[in-house]
PDB file of C-alpha atoms in Angstrom:
ATOM      1  CA  MET S   1      -6.899  90.215 112.749  1.00 41.00           C
ATOM      2  CA  THR S   2      -5.188  86.993 111.743  1.00 42.00           C
ATOM      3  CA  THR S   3      -5.861  86.410 108.057  1.00 43.00           C
ATOM      4  CA  ARG S   4      -5.494  83.095 106.274  1.00 41.00           C
ATOM      5  CA  ARG S   5      -2.360  84.449 104.570  1.00 47.00           C
ATOM      6  CA  THR S   6      -0.850  85.495 107.931  1.00 47.00           C
ATOM      7  CA  PHE S   7      -1.626  82.117 109.454  1.00 41.00           C
ATOM      8  CA  LEU S   8      -0.059  80.234 106.559  1.00 43.00           C
ATOM      9  CA  LYS S   9       3.045  82.388 106.708  1.00 49.00           C
ATOM     10  CA  GLN S  10       3.437  81.929 110.451  1.00 50.00           C
ATOM     11  CA  ALA S  11       2.874  78.188 110.146  1.00 43.00           C
ATOM     12  CA  GLY S  12       5.578  77.869 107.517  1.00 48.00           C
ATOM     13  CA  LEU S  13       3.085  76.716 104.884  1.00 45.00           C
ATOM     14  CA  ILE S  14       3.674  79.618 102.525  1.00 49.00           C
ATOM     15  CA  THR S  15       6.815  80.416 100.567  1.00 48.00           C
ATOM     16  CA  PRO S  16       8.112  83.916  99.642  1.00 48.00           C
ATOM     17  CA  ALA S  17       6.974  83.328  96.046  1.00 46.00           C
ATOM     18  CA  MET S  18       3.474  82.487  97.239  1.00 45.00           C
ATOM     19  CA  LEU S  19       3.256  85.858  98.997  1.00 47.00           C
ATOM     20  CA  LEU S  20       2.879  87.365  95.539  1.00 48.00           C
ATOM     21  CA  LEU S  21      -0.241  85.296  94.848  1.00 45.00           C
ATOM     22  CA  PRO S  22      -3.718  86.709  95.466  1.00 49.00           C
ATOM     23  CA  ASP S  23      -5.608  85.256  98.442  1.00 45.00           C
ATOM     24  CA  ALA S  24      -8.081  83.601  96.068  1.00 42.00           C
ATOM     25  CA  LEU S  25      -5.317  81.482  94.563  1.00 41.00           C
ATOM     26  CA  LEU S  26      -4.011  80.540  97.983  1.00 41.00           C
ATOM     27  CA  ALA S  27      -7.475  79.366  98.936  1.00 42.00           C
ATOM     28  CA  ALA S  28      -7.664  77.317  95.738  1.00 43.00           C
ATOM     29  CA  ALA S  29      -4.462  75.514  96.728  1.00 52.00           C
ATOM     30  CA  LYS S  30      -6.108  74.023  99.825  1.00 51.00           C
ATOM     31  CA  PRO S  31      -6.120  70.187  99.712  1.00 56.00           C
ATOM     32  CA  LYS S  32      -9.324  68.509  98.720  1.00 68.00           C
ATOM     33  CA  ASN S  33     -11.584  66.117 100.588  1.00 95.00           C
ATOM     34  CA  VAL S  34     -10.086  62.969 102.068  1.00 98.00           C
ATOM     35  CA  GLY S  35     -10.512  59.900  99.881  1.00 98.00           C
ATOM     36  CA  LEU S  36     -10.221  56.163 100.511  1.00 98.00           C
ATOM     37  CA  GLN S  37      -9.064  53.437  98.153  1.00 98.00           C
ATOM     38  CA  LEU S  38     -11.669  50.759  98.825  1.00 98.00           C
ATOM     39  CA  TYR S  39      -9.043  48.032  98.398  1.00 98.00           C
ATOM     40  CA  THR S  40      -8.083  48.930 101.974  1.00 98.00           C
ATOM     41  CA  LEU S  41     -11.297  47.213 103.080  1.00 98.00           C
ATOM     42  CA  ARG S  42     -11.242  44.462 100.456  1.00 98.00           C
ATOM     43  CA  GLU S  43     -12.085  41.546 102.755  1.00 97.00           C
ATOM     44  CA  LEU S  44     -14.957  43.365 104.417  1.00 98.00           C
ATOM     45  CA  ILE S  45     -16.455  44.968 101.328  1.00 98.00           C
ATOM     46  CA  SER S  46     -16.635  41.692  99.428  1.00 97.00           C
ATOM     47  CA  LYS S  47     -18.910  40.332 102.187  1.00 98.00           C
ATOM     48  CA  ASP S  48     -20.993  43.403 103.019  1.00 98.00           C
ATOM     49  CA  PRO S  49     -20.551  46.180 100.439  1.00 98.00           C
ATOM     50  CA  ARG S  50     -23.520  48.247 101.573  1.00 98.00           C
ATOM     51  CA  GLY S  51     -22.523  48.121 105.224  1.00 98.00           C
ATOM     52  CA  VAL S  52     -18.915  49.006 104.465  1.00 98.00           C
ATOM     53  CA  ILE S  53     -19.867  51.995 102.298  1.00 98.00           C
ATOM     54  CA  GLU S  54     -22.013  53.267 105.144  1.00 98.00           C
ATOM     55  CA  LYS S  55     -19.044  52.997 107.541  1.00 98.00           C
ATOM     56  CA  VAL S  56     -16.699  54.734 105.091  1.00 98.00           C
ATOM     57  CA  ALA S  57     -19.051  57.708 104.896  1.00 98.00           C
ATOM     58  CA  ALA S  58     -19.569  57.720 108.654  1.00 98.00           C
ATOM     59  CA  ALA S  59     -15.782  57.906 109.150  1.00 98.00           C
ATOM     60  CA  GLY S  60     -15.766  61.229 107.274  1.00 98.00           C
ATOM     61  CA  TYR S  61     -14.520  60.217 103.843  1.00 98.00           C
ATOM     62  CA  LYS S  62     -16.046  62.132 100.944  1.00 98.00           C
ATOM     63  CA  GLU S  63     -14.305  60.462  98.008  1.00 98.00           C
ATOM     64  CA  VAL S  64     -13.392  56.894  97.127  1.00 98.00           C
ATOM     65  CA  GLU S  65     -11.326  55.055  94.576  1.00 99.00           C
ATOM     66  CA  LEU S  66     -12.771  51.883  93.143  1.00 98.00           C
ATOM     67  CA  PHE S  67     -11.342  48.439  92.496  1.00 98.00           C
ATOM     68  CA  GLY S  68     -12.801  45.057  91.672  1.00 98.00           C
ATOM     69  CA  LEU S  69     -14.910  45.640  88.551  1.00 98.00           C
ATOM     70  CA  ASN S  70     -16.226  42.209  87.565  1.00 98.00           C
ATOM     71  CA  ASN S  71     -18.763  41.506  84.827  1.00 96.00           C
ATOM     72  CA  GLY S  72     -20.334  44.925  85.044  1.00 97.00           C
ATOM     73  CA  SER S  73     -20.569  45.052  88.827  1.00 98.00           C
ATOM     74  CA  PHE S  74     -18.678  46.004  91.955  1.00 98.00           C
ATOM     75  CA  PHE S  75     -18.881  43.403  94.727  1.00 98.00           C
ATOM     76  CA  GLY S  76     -21.956  41.863  93.137  1.00 98.00           C
ATOM     77  CA  ILE S  77     -23.789  45.168  92.754  1.00 98.00           C
ATOM     78  CA  PRO S  78     -24.387  46.395  89.150  1.00 98.00           C
ATOM     79  CA  VAL S  79     -22.364  49.477  88.252  1.00 98.00           C
ATOM     80  CA  ALA S  80     -25.277  51.917  88.040  1.00 98.00           C
ATOM     81  CA  GLU S  81     -26.697  50.642  91.327  1.00 98.00           C
ATOM     82  CA  PHE S  82     -23.311  50.921  93.020  1.00 98.00           C
ATOM     83  CA  ALA S  83     -22.988  54.496  91.758  1.00 98.00           C
ATOM     84  CA  ALA S  84     -26.368  55.266  93.324  1.00 98.00           C
ATOM     85  CA  LEU S  85     -25.273  53.626  96.592  1.00 98.00           C
ATOM     86  CA  LEU S  86     -22.214  55.873  96.820  1.00 98.00           C
ATOM     87  CA  LYS S  87     -24.262  58.964  96.006  1.00 98.00           C
ATOM     88  CA  SER S  88     -26.803  58.112  98.701  1.00 98.00           C
ATOM     89  CA  HIS S  89     -23.981  58.261 101.252  1.00 98.00           C
ATOM     90  CA  GLY S  90     -22.470  61.481  99.919  1.00 98.00           C
ATOM     91  CA  LEU S  91     -19.480  59.726  98.347  1.00 98.00           C
ATOM     92  CA  LYS S  92     -17.951  60.437  94.942  1.00 98.00           C
ATOM     93  CA  ALA S  93     -15.876  57.866  93.065  1.00 98.00           C
ATOM     94  CA  ILE S  94     -13.154  60.159  91.744  1.00 98.00           C
ATOM     95  CA  SER S  95     -11.049  57.344  90.317  1.00 98.00           C
ATOM     96  CA  GLY S  96     -11.215  53.653  89.614  1.00 98.00           C
ATOM     97  CA  HIS S  97      -8.508  51.023  89.269  1.00 98.00           C
ATOM     98  CA  TYR S  98      -9.153  49.175  86.028  1.00 98.00           C
ATOM     99  CA  MET S  99      -7.032  46.442  84.459  1.00 98.00           C
ATOM    100  CA  PRO S 100      -7.616  46.084  80.685  1.00 98.00           C
ATOM    101  CA  ALA S 101      -5.049  43.289  80.266  1.00 98.00           C
ATOM    102  CA  LYS S 102      -6.069  42.342  76.743  1.00 97.00           C
ATOM    103  CA  PHE S 103      -5.643  45.939  75.653  1.00 98.00           C
ATOM    104  CA  LEU S 104      -2.348  46.556  77.434  1.00 98.00           C
ATOM    105  CA  PHE S 105      -0.611  43.341  76.421  1.00 97.00           C
ATOM    106  CA  GLY S 106      -2.264  42.368  73.132  1.00 94.00           C
ATOM    107  CA  ASP S 107      -2.974  43.888  69.723  1.00 84.00           C
ATOM    108  CA  THR S 108      -6.469  42.643  69.032  1.00 89.00           C
ATOM    109  CA  GLU S 109      -9.819  44.317  68.501  1.00 94.00           C
ATOM    110  CA  GLU S 110     -10.929  42.395  71.579  1.00 96.00           C
ATOM    111  CA  GLY S 111      -8.501  44.466  73.634  1.00 97.00           C
ATOM    112  CA  THR S 112      -9.964  47.729  72.360  1.00 97.00           C
ATOM    113  CA  SER S 113     -13.459  46.488  73.112  1.00 97.00           C
ATOM    114  CA  GLU S 114     -12.317  45.505  76.589  1.00 98.00           C
ATOM    115  CA  ILE S 115     -10.953  48.912  77.543  1.00 98.00           C
ATOM    116  CA  ASN S 116     -13.864  50.751  75.943  1.00 98.00           C
ATOM    117  CA  ALA S 117     -16.291  48.681  78.032  1.00 98.00           C
ATOM    118  CA  MET S 118     -14.333  49.551  81.182  1.00 98.00           C
ATOM    119  CA  ILE S 119     -14.262  53.210  80.200  1.00 98.00           C
ATOM    120  CA  GLY S 120     -18.040  53.046  79.829  1.00 98.00           C
ATOM    121  CA  HIS S 121     -18.396  51.662  83.341  1.00 98.00           C
ATOM    122  CA  ALA S 122     -16.039  54.349  84.664  1.00 98.00           C
ATOM    123  CA  ALA S 123     -18.211  57.006  83.050  1.00 98.00           C
ATOM    124  CA  THR S 124     -21.336  55.481  84.609  1.00 98.00           C
ATOM    125  CA  MET S 125     -19.628  55.620  88.006  1.00 98.00           C
ATOM    126  CA  GLY S 126     -18.914  59.309  87.465  1.00 98.00           C
ATOM    127  CA  ASN S 127     -15.158  58.761  87.641  1.00 98.00           C
ATOM    128  CA  THR S 128     -12.849  61.604  86.715  1.00 98.00           C
ATOM    129  CA  TYR S 129      -9.810  59.319  86.358  1.00 98.00           C
ATOM    130  CA  PHE S 130      -9.390  55.910  84.738  1.00 99.00           C
ATOM    131  CA  THR S 131      -6.331  54.501  86.510  1.00 99.00           C
ATOM    132  CA  ILE S 132      -4.101  51.558  85.591  1.00 99.00           C
ATOM    133  CA  PRO S 133      -3.158  49.897  88.899  1.00 98.00           C
ATOM    134  CA  TRP S 134      -0.586  47.183  88.230  1.00 97.00           C
ATOM    135  CA  LEU S 135       1.663  45.379  85.753  1.00 98.00           C
ATOM    136  CA  PRO S 136       2.162  41.587  85.999  1.00 98.00           C
ATOM    137  CA  ALA S 137       5.797  40.608  86.582  1.00 98.00           C
ATOM    138  CA  GLU S 138       6.126  38.750  83.288  1.00 98.00           C
ATOM    139  CA  LYS S 139       5.018  41.852  81.366  1.00 98.00           C
ATOM    140  CA  ARG S 140       7.656  44.235  82.793  1.00 98.00           C
ATOM    141  CA  SER S 141      10.997  42.448  82.746  1.00 97.00           C
ATOM    142  CA  SER S 142      12.891  44.877  80.480  1.00 98.00           C
ATOM    143  CA  LEU S 143      12.977  48.468  79.279  1.00 98.00           C
ATOM    144  CA  ASP S 144      11.518  47.292  75.976  1.00 98.00           C
ATOM    145  CA  ASP S 145       8.507  45.992  77.914  1.00 98.00           C
ATOM    146  CA  TYR S 146       8.055  49.394  79.525  1.00 98.00           C
ATOM    147  CA  LYS S 147       8.318  51.105  76.127  1.00 98.00           C
ATOM    148  CA  LYS S 148       5.506  48.915  74.801  1.00 98.00           C
ATOM    149  CA  ILE S 149       3.415  49.654  77.859  1.00 98.00           C
ATOM    150  CA  ALA S 150       4.040  53.398  77.512  1.00 98.00           C
ATOM    151  CA  ALA S 151       2.732  53.264  73.952  1.00 98.00           C
ATOM    152  CA  LYS S 152      -0.405  51.497  75.143  1.00 98.00           C
ATOM    153  CA  LEU S 153      -0.907  54.028  77.929  1.00 98.00           C
ATOM    154  CA  ASN S 154      -0.884  56.783  75.320  1.00 98.00           C
ATOM    155  CA  LYS S 155      -3.537  54.962  73.289  1.00 98.00           C
ATOM    156  CA  GLY S 156      -5.613  54.240  76.373  1.00 98.00           C
ATOM    157  CA  ALA S 157      -5.448  57.884  77.411  1.00 98.00           C
ATOM    158  CA  GLU S 158      -6.749  58.939  73.999  1.00 98.00           C
ATOM    159  CA  LEU S 159      -9.703  56.555  74.314  1.00 98.00           C
ATOM    160  CA  ALA S 160     -10.431  57.800  77.832  1.00 98.00           C
ATOM    161  CA  LYS S 161     -10.311  61.410  76.677  1.00 98.00           C
ATOM    162  CA  LYS S 162     -12.950  60.704  74.029  1.00 98.00           C
ATOM    163  CA  ALA S 163     -15.249  59.604  76.840  1.00 98.00           C
ATOM    164  CA  GLY S 164     -14.476  62.692  78.910  1.00 98.00           C
ATOM    165  CA  LEU S 165     -12.178  60.875  81.340  1.00 98.00           C
ATOM    166  CA  LYS S 166      -8.623  61.533  82.444  1.00 98.00           C
ATOM    167  CA  PHE S 167      -6.059  58.742  82.500  1.00 99.00           C
ATOM    168  CA  ALA S 168      -3.502  57.828  85.156  1.00 99.00           C
ATOM    169  CA  TYR S 169      -0.967  55.168  86.069  1.00 99.00           C
ATOM    170  CA  HIS S 170      -0.398  53.931  89.640  1.00 98.00           C
ATOM    171  CA  ASN S 171       3.097  52.847  90.681  1.00 98.00           C
ATOM    172  CA  HIS S 172       4.493  50.228  93.052  1.00 98.00           C
ATOM    173  CA  ASP S 173       8.196  49.688  93.751  1.00 98.00           C
ATOM    174  CA  PHE S 174       9.094  47.583  90.703  1.00 98.00           C
ATOM    175  CA  GLU S 175       8.947  50.567  88.343  1.00 98.00           C
ATOM    176  CA  PHE S 176      12.006  51.994  90.096  1.00 98.00           C
ATOM    177  CA  LYS S 177      14.252  49.002  89.347  1.00 98.00           C
ATOM    178  CA  SER S 178      17.287  50.206  87.394  1.00 98.00           C
ATOM    179  CA  TYR S 179      18.285  48.719  84.061  1.00 97.00           C
ATOM    180  CA  ASP S 180      21.788  50.099  83.433  1.00 95.00           C
ATOM    181  CA  GLY S 181      20.847  53.437  84.963  1.00 97.00           C
ATOM    182  CA  THR S 182      17.341  53.765  83.524  1.00 98.00           C
ATOM    183  CA  THR S 183      14.194  52.701  85.338  1.00 98.00           C
ATOM    184  CA  GLY S 184      10.825  51.613  84.082  1.00 98.00           C
ATOM    185  CA  PHE S 185       9.403  54.719  85.723  1.00 98.00           C
ATOM    186  CA  ASP S 186      11.797  56.828  83.630  1.00 98.00           C
ATOM    187  CA  ILE S 187      10.386  55.231  80.481  1.00 98.00           C
ATOM    188  CA  LEU S 188       6.764  55.598  81.577  1.00 98.00           C
ATOM    189  CA  THR S 189       7.212  59.289  82.331  1.00 98.00           C
ATOM    190  CA  ARG S 190       9.366  60.142  79.301  1.00 98.00           C
ATOM    191  CA  GLU S 191       7.507  58.193  76.627  1.00 98.00           C
ATOM    192  CA  THR S 192       3.937  59.029  77.548  1.00 98.00           C
ATOM    193  CA  ASP S 193       2.095  62.197  76.593  1.00 98.00           C
ATOM    194  CA  LYS S 194       2.454  64.536  79.580  1.00 98.00           C
ATOM    195  CA  ASP S 195      -0.869  66.156  78.790  1.00 98.00           C
ATOM    196  CA  LEU S 196      -2.802  62.875  78.594  1.00 98.00           C
ATOM    197  CA  VAL S 197      -1.085  60.385  80.910  1.00 98.00           C
ATOM    198  CA  LYS S 198      -0.952  61.442  84.546  1.00 98.00           C
ATOM    199  CA  PHE S 199       0.374  59.585  87.574  1.00 98.00           C
ATOM    200  CA  GLU S 200      -1.139  58.405  90.803  1.00 98.00           C
ATOM    201  CA  LEU S 201       1.895  58.346  93.048  1.00 98.00           C
ATOM    202  CA  ASP S 202       1.834  55.727  95.767  1.00 98.00           C
ATOM    203  CA  ILE S 203       3.940  57.550  98.329  1.00 98.00           C
ATOM    204  CA  TYR S 204       4.606  54.464 100.432  1.00 98.00           C
ATOM    205  CA  TRP S 205       6.156  52.610  97.478  1.00 98.00           C
ATOM    206  CA  VAL S 206       8.213  55.670  96.540  1.00 98.00           C
ATOM    207  CA  ALA S 207       9.625  55.799 100.073  1.00 98.00           C
ATOM    208  CA  PHE S 208      10.098  52.016 100.114  1.00 98.00           C
ATOM    209  CA  SER S 209      12.217  52.383  96.957  1.00 98.00           C
ATOM    210  CA  GLY S 210      14.480  54.927  98.680  1.00 98.00           C
ATOM    211  CA  ILE S 211      13.317  57.888  96.611  1.00 98.00           C
ATOM    212  CA  ASP S 212      12.516  61.329  97.980  1.00 98.00           C
ATOM    213  CA  THR S 213       8.869  62.073  97.209  1.00 98.00           C
ATOM    214  CA  VAL S 214       9.193  65.853  96.980  1.00 98.00           C
ATOM    215  CA  SER S 215      12.145  65.524  94.596  1.00 98.00           C
ATOM    216  CA  LEU S 216       9.984  63.310  92.409  1.00 98.00           C
ATOM    217  CA  PHE S 217       7.214  65.921  92.501  1.00 98.00           C
ATOM    218  CA  ASN S 218       9.722  68.461  91.236  1.00 98.00           C
ATOM    219  CA  GLN S 219      10.745  66.170  88.386  1.00 97.00           C
ATOM    220  CA  LEU S 220       7.164  65.536  87.316  1.00 97.00           C
ATOM    221  CA  LYS S 221       6.056  69.160  87.799  1.00 94.00           C
ATOM    222  CA  GLY S 222       2.278  69.064  88.102  1.00 97.00           C
ATOM    223  CA  ARG S 223       1.812  65.646  86.555  1.00 98.00           C
ATOM    224  CA  VAL S 224       0.741  63.902  89.786  1.00 98.00           C
ATOM    225  CA  PRO S 225      -2.912  64.804  90.427  1.00 98.00           C
ATOM    226  CA  LEU S 226      -3.558  61.686  92.510  1.00 98.00           C
ATOM    227  CA  TRP S 227      -1.786  60.294  95.576  1.00 98.00           C
ATOM    228  CA  HIS S 228      -2.003  57.107  97.576  1.00 98.00           C
ATOM    229  CA  VAL S 229      -1.126  57.830 101.177  1.00 98.00           C
ATOM    230  CA  LYS S 230      -0.168  55.029 103.537  1.00 97.00           C
ATOM    231  CA  ASP S 231       2.516  55.093 106.198  1.00 98.00           C
ATOM    232  CA  MET S 232       5.524  52.811 106.685  1.00 98.00           C
ATOM    233  CA  ASP S 233       5.683  50.704 109.840  1.00 97.00           C
ATOM    234  CA  LYS S 234       8.457  51.752 112.234  1.00 97.00           C
ATOM    235  CA  VAL S 235       9.566  48.182 112.935  1.00 97.00           C
ATOM    236  CA  ASN S 236       8.982  46.383 109.645  1.00 97.00           C
ATOM    237  CA  ARG S 237       9.182  48.700 106.639  1.00 97.00           C
ATOM    238  CA  SER S 238       7.476  46.056 104.490  1.00 97.00           C
ATOM    239  CA  ASN S 239       4.282  46.699 106.452  1.00 97.00           C
ATOM    240  CA  ASN S 240       1.899  49.613 106.117  1.00 96.00           C
ATOM    241  CA  THR S 241       0.427  51.433 109.070  1.00 97.00           C
ATOM    242  CA  GLU S 242      -1.996  54.263 109.765  1.00 98.00           C
ATOM    243  CA  ILE S 243      -1.077  57.774 108.614  1.00 98.00           C
ATOM    244  CA  GLY S 244       0.923  59.457 111.357  1.00 97.00           C
ATOM    245  CA  ASN S 245       1.850  56.138 112.937  1.00 97.00           C
ATOM    246  CA  GLY S 246       4.886  55.450 110.761  1.00 98.00           C
ATOM    247  CA  THR S 247       8.112  56.893 109.390  1.00 98.00           C
ATOM    248  CA  ILE S 248       7.005  58.870 106.322  1.00 98.00           C
ATOM    249  CA  ASP S 249       7.100  62.659 106.754  1.00 98.00           C
ATOM    250  CA  TYR S 250       3.653  63.448 105.408  1.00 98.00           C
ATOM    251  CA  SER S 251       3.788  66.991 106.761  1.00 98.00           C
ATOM    252  CA  ALA S 252       6.566  67.897 104.310  1.00 97.00           C
ATOM    253  CA  ILE S 253       4.883  65.973 101.507  1.00 98.00           C
ATOM    254  CA  PHE S 254       1.522  67.720 101.888  1.00 97.00           C
ATOM    255  CA  LYS S 255       3.272  71.095 101.862  1.00 97.00           C
ATOM    256  CA  ALA S 256       4.479  70.163  98.352  1.00 97.00           C
ATOM    257  CA  ALA S 257       0.992  69.324  97.066  1.00 97.00           C
ATOM    258  CA  LYS S 258       0.954  72.302  94.712  1.00 96.00           C
ATOM    259  CA  ILE S 259       4.243  71.235  93.124  1.00 97.00           C
ATOM    260  CA  SER S 260       2.874  67.788  92.341  1.00 97.00           C
ATOM    261  CA  GLY S 261      -0.406  69.121  91.013  1.00 97.00           C
ATOM    262  CA  MET S 262      -2.323  67.046  93.549  1.00 97.00           C
ATOM    263  CA  LYS S 263      -6.077  67.299  93.250  1.00 97.00           C
ATOM    264  CA  HIS S 264      -7.173  64.203  95.172  1.00 98.00           C
ATOM    265  CA  PHE S 265      -5.581  61.762  97.562  1.00 98.00           C
ATOM    266  CA  PHE S 266      -6.675  58.382  98.838  1.00 98.00           C
ATOM    267  CA  VAL S 267      -5.817  56.671 102.087  1.00 98.00           C
ATOM    268  CA  GLU S 268      -4.794  53.087 101.434  1.00 98.00           C
ATOM    269  CA  GLN S 269      -3.591  50.353 103.739  1.00 96.00           C
ATOM    270  CA  GLU S 270      -2.772  46.806 102.705  1.00 93.00           C
ATOM    271  CA  THR S 271      -1.211  45.271 105.843  1.00 93.00           C
ATOM    272  CA  ASN S 272      -0.761  45.562 109.608  1.00 93.00           C
ATOM    273  CA  TYR S 273      -4.137  47.027 110.599  1.00 96.00           C
ATOM    274  CA  VAL S 274      -4.228  48.361 114.163  1.00 93.00           C
ATOM    275  CA  PRO S 275      -6.518  47.140 115.540  1.00 94.00           C
ATOM    276  CA  ASP S 276      -8.736  46.378 112.512  1.00 96.00           C
ATOM    277  CA  PRO S 277      -9.452  47.795 109.019  1.00 97.00           C
ATOM    278  CA  ILE S 278     -12.347  50.076 109.986  1.00 98.00           C
ATOM    279  CA  SER S 279     -10.569  51.465 113.067  1.00 98.00           C
ATOM    280  CA  SER S 280      -7.454  51.961 110.953  1.00 97.00           C
ATOM    281  CA  VAL S 281      -9.153  54.079 108.309  1.00 98.00           C
ATOM    282  CA  GLU S 282     -10.835  56.064 111.091  1.00 98.00           C
ATOM    283  CA  ALA S 283      -7.444  56.717 112.701  1.00 98.00           C
ATOM    284  CA  SER S 284      -5.876  57.788 109.411  1.00 98.00           C
ATOM    285  CA  ILE S 285      -8.558  60.318 108.534  1.00 98.00           C
ATOM    286  CA  LYS S 286      -8.524  61.701 112.057  1.00 98.00           C
ATOM    287  CA  TYR S 287      -4.780  62.357 111.833  1.00 98.00           C
ATOM    288  CA  ILE S 288      -5.018  63.813 108.319  1.00 98.00           C
ATOM    289  CA  LYS S 289      -7.729  66.274 109.294  1.00 97.00           C
ATOM    290  CA  ALA S 290      -5.946  67.285 112.489  1.00 97.00           C
ATOM    291  CA  LYS S 291      -2.397  67.554 111.168  1.00 97.00           C
ATOM    292  CA  LEU S 292      -2.221  67.719 107.378  1.00 97.00           C
ATOM    293  CA  ILE S 293      -5.136  69.641 105.855  1.00 95.00           C
TER     294      ILE S 293
END
């Protein structure tokens, strides 16, 4: 009989060290449900949020990552109502992208109130992770800027923890710019609490920056519970494309999921939809289920 362990060994998905692990632990290492960052469908969801959520569920996604919180609502739907909408379609909002600018770049009580309000909305949505998605260019022009941001990430993570949430930071390419041999990403990883501040690694932007993703996993050692997966266009590397339709070796990357500490991953696509956003996310999940998990 072919056991799961035998299959994994034959398929090259199990290392000699993993042979020493009990089967129960090997089963626990299996990747989770496929998630979608809703920003992928930003133009559609702003016009028809209910219809888009229905299509996301129909495509086979089980988890989503939020964006676009505005005055206590997502796409014009109050937070609690939007949470109920997702639940009605069997979707769980594992993470949300939240931008507490007053908190991150100021020192006022207003900033603390701002992030606490966002944390409250994240809790209502049932999020596990409160994720910082972006840094404006004028706020990240030096290593000193990154040191200030790292300090704020630590404080934000403490506030999130009090509410029962985990805290993460999502990268682009600018964090990997070198300042005399040190990058902003170096500062963010070194000067934040490894137990409180986690990372959502955008694998496309890592590859775009010329960095080997698996090597970065090894450096961070279990500190990357979230991934953004989007492929790099074969003709124009500045464009995204569907998973499996580009140049990024996702097979090797998914085999290193345990090293990174990955618990959830989200398909994201920002450009170059073939032939359209809904068909693109359908193509990506089809490839992921057939080839990667």
